mmCIF file of C-alpha atoms in Angstrom:
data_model
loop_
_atom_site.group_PDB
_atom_site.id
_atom_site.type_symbol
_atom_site.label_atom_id
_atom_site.label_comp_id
_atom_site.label_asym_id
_atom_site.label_seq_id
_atom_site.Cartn_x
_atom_site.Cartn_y
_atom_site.Cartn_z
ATOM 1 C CA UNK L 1 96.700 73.082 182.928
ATOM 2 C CA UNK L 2 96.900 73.842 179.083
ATOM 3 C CA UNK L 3 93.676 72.977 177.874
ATOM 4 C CA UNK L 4 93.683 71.994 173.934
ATOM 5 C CA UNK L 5 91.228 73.728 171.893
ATOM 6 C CA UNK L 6 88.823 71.759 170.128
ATOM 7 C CA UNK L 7 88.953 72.238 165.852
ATOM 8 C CA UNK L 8 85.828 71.110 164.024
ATOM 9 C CA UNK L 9 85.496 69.463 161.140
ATOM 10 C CA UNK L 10 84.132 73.182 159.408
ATOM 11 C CA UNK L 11 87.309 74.624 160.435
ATOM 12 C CA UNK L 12 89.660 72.374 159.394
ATOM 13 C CA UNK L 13 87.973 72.218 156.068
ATOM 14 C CA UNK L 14 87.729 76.371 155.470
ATOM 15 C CA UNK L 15 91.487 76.501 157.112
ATOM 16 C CA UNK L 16 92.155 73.729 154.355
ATOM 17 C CA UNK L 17 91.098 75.509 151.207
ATOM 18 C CA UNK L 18 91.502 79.193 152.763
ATOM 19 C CA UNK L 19 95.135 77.946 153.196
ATOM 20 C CA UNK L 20 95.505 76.774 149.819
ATOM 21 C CA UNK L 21 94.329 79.692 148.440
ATOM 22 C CA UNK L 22 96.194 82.452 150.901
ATOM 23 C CA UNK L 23 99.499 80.078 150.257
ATOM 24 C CA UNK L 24 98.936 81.028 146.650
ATOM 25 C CA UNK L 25 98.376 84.811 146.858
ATOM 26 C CA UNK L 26 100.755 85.757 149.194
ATOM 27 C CA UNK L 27 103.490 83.127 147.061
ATOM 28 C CA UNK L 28 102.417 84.330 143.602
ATOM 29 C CA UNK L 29 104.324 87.656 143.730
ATOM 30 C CA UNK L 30 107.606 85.741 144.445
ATOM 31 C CA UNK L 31 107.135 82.924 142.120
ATOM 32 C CA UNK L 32 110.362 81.597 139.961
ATOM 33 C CA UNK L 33 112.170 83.837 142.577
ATOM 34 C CA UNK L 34 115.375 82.483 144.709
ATOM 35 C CA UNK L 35 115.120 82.900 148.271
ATOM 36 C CA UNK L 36 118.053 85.208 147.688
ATOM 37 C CA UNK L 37 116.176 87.299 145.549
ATOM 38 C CA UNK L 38 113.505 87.313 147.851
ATOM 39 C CA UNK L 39 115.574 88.219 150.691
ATOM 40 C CA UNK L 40 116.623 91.648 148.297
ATOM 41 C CA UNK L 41 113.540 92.418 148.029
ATOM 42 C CA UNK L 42 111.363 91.537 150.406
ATOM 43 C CA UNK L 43 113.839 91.009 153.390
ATOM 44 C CA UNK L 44 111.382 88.489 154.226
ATOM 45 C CA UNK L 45 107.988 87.772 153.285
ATOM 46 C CA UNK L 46 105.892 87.849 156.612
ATOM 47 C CA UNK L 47 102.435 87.957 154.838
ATOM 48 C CA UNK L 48 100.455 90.344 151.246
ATOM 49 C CA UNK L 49 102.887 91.866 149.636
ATOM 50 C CA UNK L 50 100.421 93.574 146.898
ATOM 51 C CA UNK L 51 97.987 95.978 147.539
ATOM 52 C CA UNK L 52 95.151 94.028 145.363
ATOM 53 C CA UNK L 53 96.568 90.076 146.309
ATOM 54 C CA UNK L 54 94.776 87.575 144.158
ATOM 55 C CA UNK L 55 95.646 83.616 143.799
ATOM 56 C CA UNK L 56 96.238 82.140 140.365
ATOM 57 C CA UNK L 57 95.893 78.767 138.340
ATOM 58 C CA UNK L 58 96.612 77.079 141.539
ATOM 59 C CA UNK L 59 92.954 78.191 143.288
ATOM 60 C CA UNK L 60 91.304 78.056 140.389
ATOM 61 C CA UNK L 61 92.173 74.530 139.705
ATOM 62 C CA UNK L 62 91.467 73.521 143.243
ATOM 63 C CA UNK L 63 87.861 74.902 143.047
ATOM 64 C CA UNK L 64 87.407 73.205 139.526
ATOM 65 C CA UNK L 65 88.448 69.744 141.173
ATOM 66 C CA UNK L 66 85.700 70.922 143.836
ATOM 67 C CA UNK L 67 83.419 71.447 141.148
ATOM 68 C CA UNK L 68 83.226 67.956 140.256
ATOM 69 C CA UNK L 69 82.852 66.740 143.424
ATOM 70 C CA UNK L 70 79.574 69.007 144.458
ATOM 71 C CA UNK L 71 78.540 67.568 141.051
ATOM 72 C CA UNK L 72 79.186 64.134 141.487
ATOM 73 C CA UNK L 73 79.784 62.779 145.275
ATOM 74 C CA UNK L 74 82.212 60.584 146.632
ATOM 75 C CA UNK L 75 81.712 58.378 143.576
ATOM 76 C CA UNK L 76 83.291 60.552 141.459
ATOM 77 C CA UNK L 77 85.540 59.045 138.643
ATOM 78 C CA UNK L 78 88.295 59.896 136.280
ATOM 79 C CA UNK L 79 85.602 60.114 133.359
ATOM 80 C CA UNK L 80 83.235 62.943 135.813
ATOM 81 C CA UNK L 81 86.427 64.789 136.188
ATOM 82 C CA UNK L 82 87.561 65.005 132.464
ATOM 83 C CA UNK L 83 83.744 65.780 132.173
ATOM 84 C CA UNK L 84 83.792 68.990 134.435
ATOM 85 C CA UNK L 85 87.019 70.075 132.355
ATOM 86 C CA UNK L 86 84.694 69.884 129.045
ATOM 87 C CA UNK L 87 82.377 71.438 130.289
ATOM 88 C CA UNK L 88 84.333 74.613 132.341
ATOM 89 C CA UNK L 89 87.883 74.430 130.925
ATOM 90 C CA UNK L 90 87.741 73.396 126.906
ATOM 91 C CA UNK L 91 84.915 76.334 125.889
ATOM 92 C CA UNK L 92 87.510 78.839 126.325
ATOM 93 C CA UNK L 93 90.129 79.322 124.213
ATOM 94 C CA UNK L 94 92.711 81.841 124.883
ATOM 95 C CA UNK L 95 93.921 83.560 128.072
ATOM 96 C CA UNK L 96 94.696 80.538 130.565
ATOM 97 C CA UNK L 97 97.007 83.105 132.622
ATOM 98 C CA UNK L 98 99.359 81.109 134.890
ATOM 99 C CA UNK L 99 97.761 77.525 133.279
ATOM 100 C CA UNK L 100 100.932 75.088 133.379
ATOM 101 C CA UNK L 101 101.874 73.017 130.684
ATOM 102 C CA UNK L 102 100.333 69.897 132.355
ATOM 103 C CA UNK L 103 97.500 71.589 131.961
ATOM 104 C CA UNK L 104 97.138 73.094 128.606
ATOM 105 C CA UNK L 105 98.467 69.450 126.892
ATOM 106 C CA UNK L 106 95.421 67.594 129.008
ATOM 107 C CA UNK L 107 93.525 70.566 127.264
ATOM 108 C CA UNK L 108 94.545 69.932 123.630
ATOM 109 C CA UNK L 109 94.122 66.134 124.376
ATOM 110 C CA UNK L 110 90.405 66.600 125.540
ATOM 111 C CA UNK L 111 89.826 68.279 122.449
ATOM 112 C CA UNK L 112 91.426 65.874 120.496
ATOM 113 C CA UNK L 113 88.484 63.139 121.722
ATOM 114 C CA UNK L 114 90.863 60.954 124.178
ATOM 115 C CA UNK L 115 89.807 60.399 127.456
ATOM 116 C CA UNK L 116 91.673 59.429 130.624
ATOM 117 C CA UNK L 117 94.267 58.187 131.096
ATOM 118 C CA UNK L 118 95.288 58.778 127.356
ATOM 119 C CA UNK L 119 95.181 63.129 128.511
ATOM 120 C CA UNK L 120 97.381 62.506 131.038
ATOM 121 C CA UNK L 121 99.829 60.391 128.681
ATOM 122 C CA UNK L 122 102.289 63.533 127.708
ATOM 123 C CA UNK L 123 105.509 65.069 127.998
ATOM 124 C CA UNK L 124 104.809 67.496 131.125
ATOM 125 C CA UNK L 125 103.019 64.537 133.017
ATOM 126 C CA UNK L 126 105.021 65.138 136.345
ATOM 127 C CA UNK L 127 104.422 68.834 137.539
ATOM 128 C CA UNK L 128 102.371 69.713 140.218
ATOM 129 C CA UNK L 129 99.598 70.475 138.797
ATOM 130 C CA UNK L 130 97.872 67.998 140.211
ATOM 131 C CA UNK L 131 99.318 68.609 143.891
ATOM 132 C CA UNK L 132 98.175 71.955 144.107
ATOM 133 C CA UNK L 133 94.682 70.622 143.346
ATOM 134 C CA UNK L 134 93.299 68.027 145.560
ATOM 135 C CA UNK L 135 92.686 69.634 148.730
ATOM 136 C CA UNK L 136 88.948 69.634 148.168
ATOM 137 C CA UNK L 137 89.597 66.096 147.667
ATOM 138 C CA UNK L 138 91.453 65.586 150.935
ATOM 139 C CA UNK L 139 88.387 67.324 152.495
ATOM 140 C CA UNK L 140 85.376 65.059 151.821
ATOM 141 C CA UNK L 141 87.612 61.901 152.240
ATOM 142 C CA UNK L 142 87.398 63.544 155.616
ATOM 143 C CA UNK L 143 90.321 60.803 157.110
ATOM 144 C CA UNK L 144 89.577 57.877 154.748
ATOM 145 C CA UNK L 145 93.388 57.513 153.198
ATOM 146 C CA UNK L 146 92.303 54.920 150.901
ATOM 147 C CA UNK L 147 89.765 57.012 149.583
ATOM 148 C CA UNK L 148 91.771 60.158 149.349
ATOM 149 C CA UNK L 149 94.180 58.644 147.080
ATOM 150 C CA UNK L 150 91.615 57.166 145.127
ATOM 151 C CA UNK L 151 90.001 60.100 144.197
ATOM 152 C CA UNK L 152 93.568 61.965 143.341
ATOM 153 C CA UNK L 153 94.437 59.341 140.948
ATOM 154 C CA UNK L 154 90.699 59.485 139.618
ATOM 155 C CA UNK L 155 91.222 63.470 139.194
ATOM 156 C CA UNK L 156 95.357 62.750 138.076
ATOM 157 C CA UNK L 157 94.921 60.793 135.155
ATOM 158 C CA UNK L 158 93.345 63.618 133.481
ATOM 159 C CA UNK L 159 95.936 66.073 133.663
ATOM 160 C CA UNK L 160 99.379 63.857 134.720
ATOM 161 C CA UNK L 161 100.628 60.378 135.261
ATOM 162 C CA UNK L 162 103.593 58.535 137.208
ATOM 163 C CA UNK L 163 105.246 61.610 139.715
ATOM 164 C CA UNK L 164 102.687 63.711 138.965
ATOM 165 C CA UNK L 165 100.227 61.957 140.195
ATOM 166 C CA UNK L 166 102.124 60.386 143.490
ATOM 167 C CA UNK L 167 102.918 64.328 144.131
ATOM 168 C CA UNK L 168 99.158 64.571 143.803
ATOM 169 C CA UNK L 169 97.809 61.511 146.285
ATOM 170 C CA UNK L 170 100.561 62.806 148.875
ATOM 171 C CA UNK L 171 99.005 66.031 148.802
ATOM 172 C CA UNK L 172 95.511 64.485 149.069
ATOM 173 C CA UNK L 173 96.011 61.928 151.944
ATOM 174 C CA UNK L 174 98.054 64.508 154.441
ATOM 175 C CA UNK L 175 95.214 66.532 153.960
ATOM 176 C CA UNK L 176 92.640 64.354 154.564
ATOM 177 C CA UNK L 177 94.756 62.894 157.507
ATOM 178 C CA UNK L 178 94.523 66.569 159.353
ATOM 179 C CA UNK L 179 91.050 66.478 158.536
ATOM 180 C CA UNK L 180 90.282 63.838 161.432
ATOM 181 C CA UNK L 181 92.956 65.569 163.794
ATOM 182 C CA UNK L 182 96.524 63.772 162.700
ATOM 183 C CA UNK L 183 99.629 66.311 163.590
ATOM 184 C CA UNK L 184 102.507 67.310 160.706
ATOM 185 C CA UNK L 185 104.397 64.529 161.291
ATOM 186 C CA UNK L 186 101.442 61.849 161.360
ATOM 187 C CA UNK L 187 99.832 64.059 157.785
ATOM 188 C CA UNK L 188 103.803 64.096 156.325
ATOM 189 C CA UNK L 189 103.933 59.769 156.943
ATOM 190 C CA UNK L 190 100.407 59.487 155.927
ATOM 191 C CA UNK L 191 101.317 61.222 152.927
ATOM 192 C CA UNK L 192 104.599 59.199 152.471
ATOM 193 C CA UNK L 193 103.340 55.628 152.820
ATOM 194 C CA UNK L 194 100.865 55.948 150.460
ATOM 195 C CA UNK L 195 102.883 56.029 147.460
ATOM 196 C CA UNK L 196 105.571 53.868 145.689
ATOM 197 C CA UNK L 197 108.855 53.917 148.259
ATOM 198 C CA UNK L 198 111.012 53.956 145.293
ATOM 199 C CA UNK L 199 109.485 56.500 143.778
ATOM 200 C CA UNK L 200 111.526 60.348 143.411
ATOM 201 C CA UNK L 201 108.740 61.586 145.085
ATOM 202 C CA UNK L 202 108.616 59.430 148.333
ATOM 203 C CA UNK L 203 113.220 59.909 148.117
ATOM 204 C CA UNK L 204 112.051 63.829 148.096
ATOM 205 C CA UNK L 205 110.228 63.299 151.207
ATOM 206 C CA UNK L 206 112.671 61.466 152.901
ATOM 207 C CA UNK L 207 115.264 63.666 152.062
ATOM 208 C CA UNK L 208 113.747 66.617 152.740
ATOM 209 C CA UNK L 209 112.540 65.216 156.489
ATOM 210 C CA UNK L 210 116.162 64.247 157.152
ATOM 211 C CA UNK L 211 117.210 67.694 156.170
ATOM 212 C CA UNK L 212 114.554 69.060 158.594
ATOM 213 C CA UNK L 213 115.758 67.061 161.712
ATOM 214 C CA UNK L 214 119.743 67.636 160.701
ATOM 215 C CA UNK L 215 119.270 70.759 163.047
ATOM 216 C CA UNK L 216 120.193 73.488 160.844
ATOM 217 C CA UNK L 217 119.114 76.654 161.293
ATOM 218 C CA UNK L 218 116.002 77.969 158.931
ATOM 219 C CA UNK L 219 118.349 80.185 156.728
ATOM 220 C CA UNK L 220 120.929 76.837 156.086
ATOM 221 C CA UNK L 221 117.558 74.665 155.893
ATOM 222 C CA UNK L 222 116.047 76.618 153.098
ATOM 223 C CA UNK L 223 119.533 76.359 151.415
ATOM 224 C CA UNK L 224 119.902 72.883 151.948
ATOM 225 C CA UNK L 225 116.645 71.721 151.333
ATOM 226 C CA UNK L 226 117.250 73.883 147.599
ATOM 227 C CA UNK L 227 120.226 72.084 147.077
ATOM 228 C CA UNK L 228 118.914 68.784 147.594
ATOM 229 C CA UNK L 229 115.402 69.033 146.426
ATOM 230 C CA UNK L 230 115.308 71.558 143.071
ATOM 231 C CA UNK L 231 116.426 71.094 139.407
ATOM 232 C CA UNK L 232 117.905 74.002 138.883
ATOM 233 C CA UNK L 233 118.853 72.875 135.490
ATOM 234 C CA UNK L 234 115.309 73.063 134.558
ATOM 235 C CA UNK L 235 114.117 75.855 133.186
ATOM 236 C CA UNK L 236 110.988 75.803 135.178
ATOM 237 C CA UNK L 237 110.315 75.038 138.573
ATOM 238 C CA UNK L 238 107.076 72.940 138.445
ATOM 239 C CA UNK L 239 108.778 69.343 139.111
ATOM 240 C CA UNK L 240 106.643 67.531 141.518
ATOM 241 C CA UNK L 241 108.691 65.569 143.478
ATOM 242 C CA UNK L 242 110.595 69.010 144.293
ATOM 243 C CA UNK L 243 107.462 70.689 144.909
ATOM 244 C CA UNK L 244 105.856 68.558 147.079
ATOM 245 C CA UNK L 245 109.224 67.854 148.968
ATOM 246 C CA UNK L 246 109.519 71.646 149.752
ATOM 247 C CA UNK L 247 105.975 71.834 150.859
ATOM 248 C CA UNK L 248 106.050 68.782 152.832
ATOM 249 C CA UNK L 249 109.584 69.779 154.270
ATOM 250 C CA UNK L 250 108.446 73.479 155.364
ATOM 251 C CA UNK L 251 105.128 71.777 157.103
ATOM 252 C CA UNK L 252 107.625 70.236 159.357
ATOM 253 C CA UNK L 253 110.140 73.018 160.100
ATOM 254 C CA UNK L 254 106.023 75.174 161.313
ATOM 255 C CA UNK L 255 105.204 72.180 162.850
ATOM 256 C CA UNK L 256 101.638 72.563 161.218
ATOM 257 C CA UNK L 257 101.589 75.849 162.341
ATOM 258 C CA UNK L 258 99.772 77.615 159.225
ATOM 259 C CA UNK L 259 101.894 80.598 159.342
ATOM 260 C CA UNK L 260 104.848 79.576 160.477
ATOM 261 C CA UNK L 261 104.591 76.065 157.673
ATOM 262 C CA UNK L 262 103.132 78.502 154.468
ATOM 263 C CA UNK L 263 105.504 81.460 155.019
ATOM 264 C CA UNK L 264 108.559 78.937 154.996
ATOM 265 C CA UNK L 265 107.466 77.494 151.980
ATOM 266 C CA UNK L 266 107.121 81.272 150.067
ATOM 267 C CA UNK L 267 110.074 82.127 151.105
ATOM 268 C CA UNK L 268 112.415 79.374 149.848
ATOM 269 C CA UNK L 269 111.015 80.500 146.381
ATOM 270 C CA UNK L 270 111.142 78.335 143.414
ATOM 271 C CA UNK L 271 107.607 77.611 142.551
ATOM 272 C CA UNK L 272 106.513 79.629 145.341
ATOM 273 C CA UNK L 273 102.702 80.085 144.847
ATOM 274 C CA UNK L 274 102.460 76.409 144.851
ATOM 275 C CA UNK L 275 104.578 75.209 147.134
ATOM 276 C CA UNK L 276 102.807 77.643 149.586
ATOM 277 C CA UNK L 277 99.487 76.534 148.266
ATOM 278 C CA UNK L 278 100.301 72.570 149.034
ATOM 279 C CA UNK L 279 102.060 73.599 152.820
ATOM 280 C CA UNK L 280 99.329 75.844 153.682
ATOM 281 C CA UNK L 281 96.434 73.472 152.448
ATOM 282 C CA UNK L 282 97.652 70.904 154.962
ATOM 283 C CA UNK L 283 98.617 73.243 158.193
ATOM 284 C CA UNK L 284 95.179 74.903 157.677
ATOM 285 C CA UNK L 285 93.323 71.292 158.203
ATOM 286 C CA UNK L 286 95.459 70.894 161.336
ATOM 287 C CA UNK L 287 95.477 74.263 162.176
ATOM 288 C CA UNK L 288 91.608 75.208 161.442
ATOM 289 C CA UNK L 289 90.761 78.912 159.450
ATOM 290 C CA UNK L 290 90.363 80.356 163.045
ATOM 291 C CA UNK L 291 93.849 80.518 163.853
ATOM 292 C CA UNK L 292 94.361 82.571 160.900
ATOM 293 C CA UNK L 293 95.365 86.071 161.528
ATOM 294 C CA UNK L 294 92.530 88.276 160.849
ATOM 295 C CA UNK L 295 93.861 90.016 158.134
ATOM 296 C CA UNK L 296 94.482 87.485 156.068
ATOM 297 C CA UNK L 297 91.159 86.008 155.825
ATOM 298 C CA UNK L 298 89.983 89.517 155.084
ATOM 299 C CA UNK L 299 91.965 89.894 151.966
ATOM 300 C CA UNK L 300 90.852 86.162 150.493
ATOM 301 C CA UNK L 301 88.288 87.358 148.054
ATOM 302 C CA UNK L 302 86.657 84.931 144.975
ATOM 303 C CA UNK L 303 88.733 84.135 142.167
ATOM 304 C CA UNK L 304 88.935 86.353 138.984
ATOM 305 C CA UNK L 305 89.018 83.285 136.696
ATOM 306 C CA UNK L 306 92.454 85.030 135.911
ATOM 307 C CA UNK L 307 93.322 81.129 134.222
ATOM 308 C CA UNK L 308 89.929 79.426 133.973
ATOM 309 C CA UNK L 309 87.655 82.196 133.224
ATOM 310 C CA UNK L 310 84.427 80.248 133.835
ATOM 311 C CA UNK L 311 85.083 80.010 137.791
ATOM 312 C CA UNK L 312 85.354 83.662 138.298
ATOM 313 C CA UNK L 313 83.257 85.136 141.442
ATOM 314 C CA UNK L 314 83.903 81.778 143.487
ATOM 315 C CA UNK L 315 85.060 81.993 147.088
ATOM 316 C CA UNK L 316 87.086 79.587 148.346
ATOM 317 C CA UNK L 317 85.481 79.594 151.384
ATOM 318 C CA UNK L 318 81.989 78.772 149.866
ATOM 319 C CA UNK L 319 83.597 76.048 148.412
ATOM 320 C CA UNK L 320 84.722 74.564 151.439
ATOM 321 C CA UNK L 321 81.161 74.861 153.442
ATOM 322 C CA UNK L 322 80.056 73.072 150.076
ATOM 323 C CA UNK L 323 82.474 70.822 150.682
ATOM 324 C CA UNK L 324 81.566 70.535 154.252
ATOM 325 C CA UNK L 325 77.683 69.750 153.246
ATOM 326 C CA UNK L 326 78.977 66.785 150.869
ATOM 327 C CA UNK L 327 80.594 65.434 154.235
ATOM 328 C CA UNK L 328 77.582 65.695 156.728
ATOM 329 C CA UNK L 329 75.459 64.068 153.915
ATOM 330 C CA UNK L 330 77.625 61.014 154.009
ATOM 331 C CA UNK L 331 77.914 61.333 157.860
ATOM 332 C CA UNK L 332 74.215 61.290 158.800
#
């Protein structure tokens, strides 16, 4: 008789934001890269491929989106958010390594004196910079959908608006689904049905999921799934519907398998610190940071505050028991 291992509620959420933040390191050294420039020199990635690995803007922002919520609760609103950015993001001025353009135009528009959703209202509005952010959010929800996506549009509107932000609620609910026990499939419809159908980032999804159950092997997956899901005539690869519909799409093909769903992601390329960041967020809820291989967890260290230098010496893991203590609060 198999017997099925029980995951608690601490493990999902450290698996959650340890995932996030491994996805990141272990993608950031391939990022912009095609998987067939991977493949040259890599082979494959199967796990650190520097001898120092460190995450990037994508951690960072995740534990400044925490921030607020330690700060604030549950009740936290687009105003608390823009609030925390004042108070950790605008003071410094130079040196946001990695920061995306979302980012730095929700910077200049804080500083101009408008407040949400006027920040978000700019050109870069749709890059997901918002996805690779809400896990924490995800977390406390702790399998409240409604209030997941809630607090991902509350956090959004700073920073993005329209895809953007549907990349970002996605991202949110599937992770907050696995936090109450939901498998890939159950986090990936979650995820789906709780944005616009018509939207590019619900086609992504659909697209991507159709792609996964075609039957192709991984190697014509990853090419298909490139071909249908990038804009390769953009000069960056930060779009969020093709972001999120890699991410999504590679937590299928592991089966919510951390490993297996994060290493699939990083090696399809693209915007590979992110993508790797969103898959492994999710397969580390369903997962739960004990499943991890050992060595992994041993090289997650705090964050250098490499983009946002006021964060630096913040474990992600810290953040998630904080996280955690926000959730038995509201529990008891």
């Amino acid at each position: 008789m198999t017997v099925t291992k029980h995951i608690t509620t601490r493990d999902r959420a450290r698996g959650s934001m340890a995932g996030l933040a491994l996805g990141d390191a272990i993608g950031r050294p391939v990022e912009a890269l095609s998987a067939q420039e991977i493949q040259a020199r890599y082979g494959r990635v199967t796990g650190f491929v520097e001898d120092k690995p460190a995450g990037s803007d994508d951690t960072e922002y995740a534990l400044l989106t925490a921030k607020t919520i330690h700060r604030v609760g549950l009740g936290a609103t687009r105003f608390d958010f823009a609030q925390t950015w004042r108070e950790d993001v605008l003071p410094q001025t130079d040196n946001f390594a990695g920061g995306g353009f979302s980012e730095m135009a929700a910077i200049d528009n804080l500083r101009r004196g408008l407040e949400p959703p006027l920040t978000g209202d700019h050109n870069h509005a749709w890059s997901d910079g918002l996805a690779m952010r809400v896990a924490p959010l995800g977390i406390v929800a702790n399998g409240d959908r409604e209030l997941a996506a809630h607090l991902a549009t509350e956090d959004g509107v700073v920073s993005h608006s329209g895809e953007g932000v549907h990349a970002g609620v996605v991202v949110a609910v599937a992770v907050t689904a696995a936090m109450t026990g939901a498998n890939a499939r159950e986090c990936f419809q979650a995820g789906l049905d709780a944005i616009p159908a018509d939207s590019w980032t619900a086609r992504s999804l659909r697209d991507g999921r159709d792609l996964v159950d075609s039957g192709l092997g991984h190697d014509e997956l990853a090419v298909a799934l490139h071909d249908r899901l990038a804009v390769p005539d953009y000069f960056w690869s930060d779009v969020a519907p093709e972001a999120v519909g890699l991410a999504m799409s590679s937590l299928l093909v592991g089966d919510g398998e951390f490993a297996s769903s994060m290493l699939f992601a990083v090696n399809m390329g693209r915007d590979a610190d992110t993508n790797a960041a969103i898959a492994g967020c999710i397969a580390g809820a369903i997962s739960g940071a004990d499943s991890f291989p050992p060595e992994w967890l041993a090289g997650l260290h705090p964050v250098e505050g490499s983009c946002i230098a006021s964060l630096a010496g913040i474990h992600p893991l810290d953040a998630a028991d904080d996280l955690l203590r926000l959730i038995e609060g509201n529990t008891k």
